[in-house]
mmCIF file of C-alpha atoms in Angstrom:
data_model
loop_
_atom_site.group_PDB
_atom_site.id
_atom_site.type_symbol
_atom_site.label_atom_id
_atom_site.label_comp_id
_atom_site.label_asym_id
_atom_site.label_seq_id
_atom_site.Cartn_x
_atom_site.Cartn_y
_atom_site.Cartn_z
ATOM 1 C CA MET S 1 32.219 15.560 -18.426
ATOM 2 C CA SER S 2 29.409 13.451 -19.905
ATOM 3 C CA GLN S 3 28.520 10.158 -18.270
ATOM 4 C CA ARG S 4 27.432 6.811 -19.637
ATOM 5 C CA ILE S 5 24.005 6.183 -18.087
ATOM 6 C CA VAL S 6 22.093 2.910 -17.714
ATOM 7 C CA SER S 7 18.451 3.031 -16.614
ATOM 8 C CA LEU S 8 16.854 -0.036 -15.047
ATOM 9 C CA LEU S 9 13.308 1.339 -14.879
ATOM 10 C CA PRO S 10 10.959 3.190 -17.247
ATOM 11 C CA GLY S 11 10.481 6.249 -15.035
ATOM 12 C CA ALA S 12 14.221 6.841 -14.828
ATOM 13 C CA THR S 13 14.544 6.565 -18.609
ATOM 14 C CA GLU S 14 11.880 9.249 -18.977
ATOM 15 C CA ILE S 15 13.711 11.442 -16.458
ATOM 16 C CA VAL S 16 16.948 11.061 -18.426
ATOM 17 C CA ALA S 17 15.137 12.040 -21.626
ATOM 18 C CA ALA S 18 13.408 15.024 -20.001
ATOM 19 C CA LEU S 19 16.794 16.269 -18.775
ATOM 20 C CA GLY S 20 18.114 16.199 -22.334
ATOM 21 C CA LEU S 21 20.572 13.388 -21.602
ATOM 22 C CA GLY S 22 19.345 10.898 -24.191
ATOM 23 C CA ASP S 23 22.691 10.873 -25.982
ATOM 24 C CA GLN S 24 24.319 9.630 -22.766
ATOM 25 C CA LEU S 25 21.855 6.778 -22.209
ATOM 26 C CA VAL S 26 23.617 3.542 -23.196
ATOM 27 C CA GLY S 27 21.291 0.903 -21.712
ATOM 28 C CA ILE S 28 17.664 0.468 -20.631
ATOM 29 C CA SER S 29 15.377 -2.133 -19.081
ATOM 30 C CA ALA S 30 13.039 -4.519 -20.856
ATOM 31 C CA GLU S 31 10.052 -2.551 -19.541
ATOM 32 C CA CYS S 32 11.164 0.829 -20.913
ATOM 33 C CA ASP S 33 8.894 2.072 -23.710
ATOM 34 C CA GLN S 34 9.273 5.874 -23.731
ATOM 35 C CA PRO S 35 10.422 7.961 -25.482
ATOM 36 C CA PRO S 36 10.452 6.049 -28.798
ATOM 37 C CA ALA S 37 13.679 7.704 -29.968
ATOM 38 C CA LEU S 38 15.638 6.011 -27.180
ATOM 39 C CA MET S 39 14.189 2.518 -27.481
ATOM 40 C CA ASP S 40 17.053 1.253 -29.641
ATOM 41 C CA ARG S 41 19.370 1.057 -26.612
ATOM 42 C CA PRO S 42 20.537 -2.373 -25.382
ATOM 43 C CA ARG S 43 18.159 -3.992 -22.903
ATOM 44 C CA VAL S 44 19.971 -4.674 -19.635
ATOM 45 C CA SER S 45 17.273 -5.627 -17.127
ATOM 46 C CA LEU S 46 14.920 -8.456 -18.077
ATOM 47 C CA ALA S 47 11.645 -9.394 -16.381
ATOM 48 C CA ALA S 48 11.545 -12.969 -15.083
ATOM 49 C CA LEU S 49 7.737 -12.897 -14.988
ATOM 50 C CA GLU S 50 5.315 -12.066 -17.794
ATOM 51 C CA THR S 51 2.532 -9.802 -16.481
ATOM 52 C CA THR S 52 1.030 -8.198 -19.576
ATOM 53 C CA GLU S 53 -1.611 -10.756 -20.469
ATOM 54 C CA SER S 54 -2.647 -13.218 -17.783
ATOM 55 C CA ASP S 55 -5.086 -13.845 -15.007
ATOM 56 C CA PRO S 56 -4.572 -11.205 -12.244
ATOM 57 C CA ALA S 57 -4.918 -13.740 -9.430
ATOM 58 C CA ALA S 58 -2.435 -16.074 -11.134
ATOM 59 C CA ILE S 59 0.067 -13.245 -11.520
ATOM 60 C CA ASP S 60 -0.294 -12.363 -7.833
ATOM 61 C CA ARG S 61 0.269 -15.998 -6.793
ATOM 62 C CA GLU S 62 3.393 -16.240 -8.948
ATOM 63 C CA VAL S 63 4.785 -12.973 -7.568
ATOM 64 C CA ARG S 64 4.172 -14.058 -3.969
ATOM 65 C CA ASP S 65 5.725 -17.469 -4.610
ATOM 66 C CA ARG S 66 8.848 -15.962 -6.164
ATOM 67 C CA LEU S 67 9.270 -13.476 -3.326
ATOM 68 C CA ALA S 68 8.794 -16.220 -0.729
ATOM 69 C CA ARG S 69 11.483 -18.332 -2.416
ATOM 70 C CA GLY S 70 13.815 -15.391 -2.827
ATOM 71 C CA ALA S 71 13.625 -15.796 -6.600
ATOM 72 C CA PRO S 72 14.147 -12.570 -8.576
ATOM 73 C CA LEU S 73 11.332 -10.864 -10.463
ATOM 74 C CA PHE S 74 13.871 -8.923 -12.513
ATOM 75 C CA GLN S 75 17.333 -9.973 -13.590
ATOM 76 C CA ALA S 76 20.049 -7.611 -14.765
ATOM 77 C CA ASP S 77 22.282 -9.170 -17.429
ATOM 78 C CA PRO S 78 25.733 -8.749 -15.863
ATOM 79 C CA GLU S 79 27.651 -9.317 -19.093
ATOM 80 C CA THR S 80 25.682 -6.717 -21.035
ATOM 81 C CA LEU S 81 25.868 -4.264 -18.160
ATOM 82 C CA ARG S 82 29.615 -4.694 -17.775
ATOM 83 C CA ALA S 83 30.167 -4.283 -21.523
ATOM 84 C CA LEU S 84 28.303 -0.955 -21.501
ATOM 85 C CA ARG S 85 30.830 0.498 -19.013
ATOM 86 C CA PRO S 86 28.280 2.706 -17.215
ATOM 87 C CA ASP S 87 29.272 5.613 -15.012
ATOM 88 C CA LEU S 88 25.765 5.984 -13.553
ATOM 89 C CA ILE S 89 23.160 3.241 -13.023
ATOM 90 C CA LEU S 90 19.601 4.313 -12.189
ATOM 91 C CA SER S 91 17.585 1.810 -10.176
ATOM 92 C CA GLN S 92 14.843 1.924 -7.520
ATOM 93 C CA SER S 93 14.392 0.786 -3.937
ATOM 94 C CA LEU S 94 10.645 1.269 -3.564
ATOM 95 C CA CYS S 95 9.198 -2.030 -4.757
ATOM 96 C CA ASP S 96 10.682 -5.459 -5.519
ATOM 97 C CA VAL S 97 7.778 -6.139 -7.905
ATOM 98 C CA CYS S 98 8.167 -3.022 -10.098
ATOM 99 C CA ALA S 99 11.734 -3.064 -11.430
ATOM 100 C CA ALA S 100 15.289 -4.147 -10.734
ATOM 101 C CA THR S 101 16.690 -3.056 -7.376
ATOM 102 C CA PRO S 102 20.350 -2.495 -6.417
ATOM 103 C CA ALA S 103 20.332 -5.927 -4.756
ATOM 104 C CA SER S 104 19.875 -7.545 -8.186
ATOM 105 C CA LEU S 105 23.200 -6.139 -9.407
ATOM 106 C CA THR S 106 26.524 -7.857 -8.875
ATOM 107 C CA ALA S 107 29.603 -5.929 -7.835
ATOM 108 C CA GLU S 108 31.406 -7.206 -10.925
ATOM 109 C CA ALA S 109 28.677 -5.868 -13.233
ATOM 110 C CA ILE S 110 28.518 -2.517 -11.451
ATOM 111 C CA GLY S 111 32.246 -1.951 -11.613
ATOM 112 C CA ALA S 112 33.120 1.631 -10.712
ATOM 113 C CA ALA S 113 29.655 2.974 -11.586
ATOM 114 C CA THR S 114 27.558 5.017 -9.174
ATOM 115 C CA VAL S 115 24.211 3.327 -8.424
ATOM 116 C CA LEU S 116 21.383 5.767 -7.683
ATOM 117 C CA ALA S 117 18.168 4.213 -6.342
ATOM 118 C CA LEU S 118 15.024 6.300 -6.792
ATOM 119 C CA ASP S 119 12.763 6.130 -3.750
ATOM 120 C CA GLY S 120 10.159 8.911 -4.021
ATOM 121 C CA ARG S 121 6.918 7.941 -2.271
ATOM 122 C CA ASP S 122 4.725 10.889 -3.227
ATOM 123 C CA LEU S 123 4.674 13.623 -5.874
ATOM 124 C CA SER S 124 7.170 15.784 -3.991
ATOM 125 C CA GLY S 125 9.416 12.743 -3.634
ATOM 126 C CA LEU S 126 9.271 12.119 -7.381
ATOM 127 C CA LEU S 127 10.397 15.678 -8.036
ATOM 128 C CA GLN S 128 13.202 15.227 -5.540
ATOM 129 C CA ASP S 129 14.293 12.106 -7.453
ATOM 130 C CA ILE S 130 14.543 14.226 -10.607
ATOM 131 C CA ARG S 131 16.813 16.599 -8.697
ATOM 132 C CA ARG S 132 18.979 13.677 -7.518
ATOM 133 C CA VAL S 133 19.342 12.292 -11.050
ATOM 134 C CA ALA S 134 20.217 15.721 -12.429
ATOM 135 C CA VAL S 135 22.884 16.277 -9.762
ATOM 136 C CA ALA S 136 24.357 12.803 -10.249
ATOM 137 C CA ALA S 137 24.480 13.360 -14.016
ATOM 138 C CA GLY S 138 26.151 16.748 -13.591
ATOM 139 C CA VAL S 139 23.253 18.883 -14.879
ATOM 140 C CA PRO S 140 21.668 20.356 -11.711
ATOM 141 C CA ALA S 141 20.364 23.478 -13.474
ATOM 142 C CA ARG S 142 18.415 21.357 -15.960
ATOM 143 C CA GLY S 143 16.923 19.481 -13.048
ATOM 144 C CA GLU S 144 15.717 22.648 -11.363
ATOM 145 C CA ALA S 145 14.178 23.889 -14.620
ATOM 146 C CA LEU S 146 12.335 20.603 -15.163
ATOM 147 C CA ILE S 147 11.091 20.532 -11.564
ATOM 148 C CA ALA S 148 9.831 24.117 -11.855
ATOM 149 C CA ALA S 149 7.920 23.290 -15.047
ATOM 150 C CA LEU S 150 6.321 20.189 -13.509
ATOM 151 C CA ASP S 151 5.520 22.060 -10.305
ATOM 152 C CA ARG S 152 3.705 24.772 -12.281
ATOM 153 C CA ARG S 153 1.493 22.120 -13.856
ATOM 154 C CA ARG S 154 0.964 20.457 -10.496
ATOM 155 C CA HIS S 155 -0.136 23.660 -8.779
ATOM 156 C CA ALA S 156 -2.268 24.843 -11.704
ATOM 157 C CA ILE S 157 -4.923 22.447 -10.420
ATOM 158 C CA ALA S 158 -7.240 24.282 -8.045
ATOM 159 C CA PRO S 159 -9.616 21.862 -6.292
ATOM 160 C CA ALA S 160 -13.030 23.275 -5.544
ATOM 161 C CA THR S 161 -13.921 23.932 -1.949
ATOM 162 C CA GLY S 162 -16.512 21.800 -0.225
ATOM 163 C CA GLU S 163 -16.894 18.073 0.194
ATOM 164 C CA ARG S 164 -14.238 16.066 -1.603
ATOM 165 C CA PRO S 165 -15.421 13.210 -3.840
ATOM 166 C CA ARG S 166 -14.452 9.752 -2.564
ATOM 167 C CA VAL S 167 -12.095 8.113 -5.053
ATOM 168 C CA LEU S 168 -11.131 4.431 -5.154
ATOM 169 C CA ALA S 169 -7.946 3.717 -7.120
ATOM 170 C CA VAL S 170 -7.669 0.018 -7.970
ATOM 171 C CA GLU S 171 -4.025 -0.927 -8.497
ATOM 172 C CA TRP S 172 -4.766 -4.654 -8.775
ATOM 173 C CA PRO S 173 -8.184 -6.352 -8.992
ATOM 174 C CA GLU S 174 -7.515 -9.793 -7.503
ATOM 175 C CA PRO S 175 -6.578 -9.677 -4.709
ATOM 176 C CA LEU S 176 -7.800 -6.118 -4.402
ATOM 177 C CA PHE S 177 -4.932 -3.653 -3.969
ATOM 178 C CA ILE S 178 -5.548 0.080 -3.681
ATOM 179 C CA GLY S 179 -3.076 2.459 -5.301
ATOM 180 C CA GLY S 180 -0.275 3.578 -3.022
ATOM 181 C CA HIS S 181 2.729 5.911 -2.905
ATOM 182 C CA TRP S 182 2.028 8.857 -5.231
ATOM 183 C CA VAL S 183 -1.428 7.668 -6.406
ATOM 184 C CA PRO S 184 -3.294 8.859 -3.271
ATOM 185 C CA ASP S 185 -1.289 12.099 -3.543
ATOM 186 C CA MET S 186 -2.652 12.508 -7.084
ATOM 187 C CA ILE S 187 -6.173 12.066 -5.756
ATOM 188 C CA VAL S 188 -5.700 14.546 -2.910
ATOM 189 C CA SER S 189 -3.979 17.085 -5.193
ATOM 190 C CA ALA S 190 -6.852 16.782 -7.659
ATOM 191 C CA GLY S 191 -9.420 17.494 -4.931
ATOM 192 C CA GLY S 192 -10.517 13.967 -4.111
ATOM 193 C CA ARG S 193 -10.443 11.829 -0.982
ATOM 194 C CA PRO S 194 -8.647 8.461 -1.228
ATOM 195 C CA LEU S 195 -8.898 5.504 1.105
ATOM 196 C CA ASN S 196 -5.255 5.906 2.136
ATOM 197 C CA ALA S 197 -2.753 8.701 2.658
ATOM 198 C CA PRO S 198 -0.102 9.996 0.216
ATOM 199 C CA GLY S 199 3.061 7.960 0.573
ATOM 200 C CA ASP S 200 1.323 4.873 1.976
ATOM 201 C CA HIS S 201 2.249 1.534 0.452
ATOM 202 C CA SER S 202 -0.194 -0.170 -1.858
ATOM 203 C CA VAL S 203 -2.018 -2.747 0.264
ATOM 204 C CA VAL S 204 -4.713 -5.383 -0.044
ATOM 205 C CA ILE S 205 -8.029 -4.031 1.176
ATOM 206 C CA ASP S 206 -11.151 -5.843 2.279
ATOM 207 C CA TRP S 207 -14.106 -5.415 -0.057
ATOM 208 C CA ASP S 208 -16.372 -4.537 2.869
ATOM 209 C CA ALA S 209 -14.156 -1.502 3.507
ATOM 210 C CA VAL S 210 -14.712 -0.430 -0.101
ATOM 211 C CA ARG S 211 -18.467 -0.765 0.270
ATOM 212 C CA ALA S 212 -18.362 1.288 3.470
ATOM 213 C CA PHE S 213 -16.234 3.929 1.725
ATOM 214 C CA ALA S 214 -18.902 4.159 -1.029
ATOM 215 C CA PRO S 215 -16.632 5.675 -3.706
ATOM 216 C CA SER S 216 -18.153 8.285 -5.990
ATOM 217 C CA HIS S 217 -15.406 7.614 -8.560
ATOM 218 C CA ILE S 218 -13.507 4.400 -9.307
ATOM 219 C CA LEU S 219 -10.177 4.502 -11.146
ATOM 220 C CA VAL S 220 -9.072 1.135 -12.518
ATOM 221 C CA LEU S 221 -5.338 1.476 -13.168
ATOM 222 C CA PRO S 222 -3.601 -1.910 -12.793
ATOM 223 C CA CYS S 223 0.098 -1.648 -12.019
ATOM 224 C CA GLY S 224 2.249 -2.120 -15.095
ATOM 225 C CA GLN S 225 -0.711 -2.673 -17.423
ATOM 226 C CA SER S 226 -2.439 -0.702 -20.161
ATOM 227 C CA LEU S 227 -6.097 -0.036 -20.909
ATOM 228 C CA ALA S 228 -6.516 -3.698 -21.842
ATOM 229 C CA GLY S 229 -5.429 -4.645 -18.336
ATOM 230 C CA ALA S 230 -7.892 -2.143 -16.891
ATOM 231 C CA GLU S 231 -10.685 -3.753 -18.894
ATOM 232 C CA GLU S 232 -9.711 -7.157 -17.496
ATOM 233 C CA GLY S 233 -9.633 -5.660 -14.016
ATOM 234 C CA LEU S 234 -13.120 -4.238 -14.393
ATOM 235 C CA GLY S 235 -14.400 -7.687 -15.256
ATOM 236 C CA ARG S 236 -13.056 -8.953 -11.932
ATOM 237 C CA LEU S 237 -14.554 -6.087 -9.940
ATOM 238 C CA ARG S 238 -18.110 -6.101 -11.219
ATOM 239 C CA GLY S 239 -18.762 -9.605 -9.856
ATOM 240 C CA ARG S 240 -18.178 -8.556 -6.253
ATOM 241 C CA PRO S 241 -21.178 -8.333 -3.898
ATOM 242 C CA GLY S 242 -22.737 -4.897 -3.683
ATOM 243 C CA TRP S 243 -20.911 -3.632 -6.780
ATOM 244 C CA SER S 244 -24.138 -2.348 -8.339
ATOM 245 C CA GLU S 245 -24.930 -0.229 -5.263
ATOM 246 C CA LEU S 246 -21.687 1.730 -5.251
ATOM 247 C CA PRO S 247 -22.290 5.414 -6.116
ATOM 248 C CA ALA S 248 -19.566 5.326 -8.785
ATOM 249 C CA VAL S 249 -21.364 2.472 -10.516
ATOM 250 C CA LEU S 250 -24.829 3.989 -10.155
ATOM 251 C CA ASN S 251 -23.576 7.254 -11.682
ATOM 252 C CA ALA S 252 -21.366 5.624 -14.356
ATOM 253 C CA ARG S 253 -18.157 7.119 -12.970
ATOM 254 C CA VAL S 254 -15.956 4.064 -13.386
ATOM 255 C CA HIS S 255 -12.851 5.004 -15.336
ATOM 256 C CA LEU S 256 -10.332 2.740 -17.075
ATOM 257 C CA LEU S 257 -6.786 4.103 -17.245
ATOM 258 C CA ASP S 258 -3.374 3.237 -18.636
ATOM 259 C CA GLY S 259 -1.780 2.457 -15.282
ATOM 260 C CA ASN S 260 1.563 1.515 -16.782
ATOM 261 C CA ARG S 261 2.099 4.772 -18.636
ATOM 262 C CA PHE S 262 0.877 7.395 -16.170
ATOM 263 C CA PHE S 263 0.434 5.887 -12.700
ATOM 264 C CA SER S 264 2.902 3.061 -12.048
ATOM 265 C CA ARG S 265 6.217 4.695 -12.857
ATOM 266 C CA PRO S 266 8.139 7.373 -10.954
ATOM 267 C CA GLY S 267 8.923 10.194 -13.361
ATOM 268 C CA PRO S 268 7.519 13.160 -15.268
ATOM 269 C CA ALA S 269 4.560 11.146 -16.573
ATOM 270 C CA ALA S 270 3.103 11.069 -13.044
ATOM 271 C CA VAL S 271 2.227 14.760 -13.388
ATOM 272 C CA THR S 272 0.199 13.887 -16.481
ATOM 273 C CA GLY S 273 -1.460 11.184 -14.373
ATOM 274 C CA LEU S 274 -2.391 13.871 -11.852
ATOM 275 C CA GLU S 275 -3.855 15.997 -14.651
ATOM 276 C CA ILE S 276 -5.923 13.029 -15.848
ATOM 277 C CA VAL S 277 -7.372 12.525 -12.352
ATOM 278 C CA ALA S 278 -8.143 16.246 -12.062
ATOM 279 C CA HIS S 279 -9.825 16.158 -15.478
ATOM 280 C CA LEU S 280 -12.025 13.253 -14.355
ATOM 281 C CA LEU S 281 -12.934 14.993 -11.093
ATOM 282 C CA GLY S 282 -13.680 18.261 -12.861
ATOM 283 C CA THR S 283 -10.944 20.221 -11.093
ATOM 284 C CA GLY S 284 -8.462 20.399 -13.946
ATOM 285 C CA SER S 285 -8.467 21.558 -17.523
ATOM 286 C CA SER S 286 -11.517 20.771 -19.614
ATOM 287 C CA ALA S 287 -9.129 19.613 -22.335
ATOM 288 C CA ASP S 288 -8.146 15.947 -22.224
ATOM 289 C CA PRO S 289 -4.522 15.872 -20.981
ATOM 290 C CA ALA S 290 -3.768 12.456 -22.496
ATOM 291 C CA PRO S 291 -6.138 11.353 -25.277
ATOM 292 C CA GLY S 292 -6.285 7.581 -25.592
ATOM 293 C CA ALA S 293 -4.807 6.965 -22.127
ATOM 294 C CA TRP S 294 -8.144 6.560 -20.393
ATOM 295 C CA ARG S 295 -11.856 6.158 -20.958
ATOM 296 C CA THR S 296 -15.010 5.986 -18.902
ATOM 297 C CA ALA S 297 -16.552 2.526 -18.866
ATOM 298 C CA THR S 298 -19.927 2.260 -20.514
ATOM 299 C CA PRO S 299 -23.035 1.349 -18.483
ATOM 300 C CA THR S 300 -23.012 -2.025 -20.232
ATOM 301 C CA GLU S 301 -19.416 -2.677 -19.205
ATOM 302 C CA ILE S 302 -20.001 -1.926 -15.551
ATOM 303 C CA ARG S 303 -23.179 -3.985 -15.307
ATOM 304 C CA PRO S 304 -22.674 -7.252 -13.357
ATOM 305 C CA GLY S 305 -22.644 -10.278 -15.625
ATOM 306 C CA ALA S 306 -21.810 -8.216 -18.728
#
């Protein structure tokens, strides 16, 4: 029996599509943008904070203020949700800043629907979330086939032996957050060495710790933002003391990436994010896995005061 599915986060929408359940998707969140064929669905979850084009420090202050006051960052429209009569609602429990959580839903809006919160913290956890969605939607065999295909891509990367390059993943430039959850797992799987361990939360890090780490590669991938956000983030980073002495800067290995599309969301796109990292570290395919989703900053761009 087919189910009426509502997705409250972009990664879940991509999982639904990859499982071939697009015809059962009746509602999506305001942040969903893939795949294009499903973007005509009613928008159920709305962001209470605009984060696409603003000062990074100002965004961080607003987020912290809202969380301190208990004000929501995302609001699910109960009337729209109730009218869609969902059987399955896909949410997340990993981060209050990323998307609507089960706590943002009212019992009246949920009705008799099953609420499934995705909570994968590393790449294996993301694959397990795909399995959970497939089982909840009644298509477990499709889930296993999708997981097997993604796992083949994941394990096709064969990191070279020897010293691992030190990789700094910047999830937010001001204050400075390093990428957490599955991002350090991407780095490790691609043959690099991150500052934190797979599954760790994204945390603020002291700049002196970055200088001591002396990254050989810097990935600028602001959470929820595109290449334009990465460019803004780079502008914030290059003014920090000792920036010019970092090996990644000296060797022009500062990379700007579409964090929103391939690094921020739990779903199949994270495997493409892994392939991008492997491509940049020279451990993956020589072919660009996602043209237009990343670029290496020019020497002029990374120069302080540029």
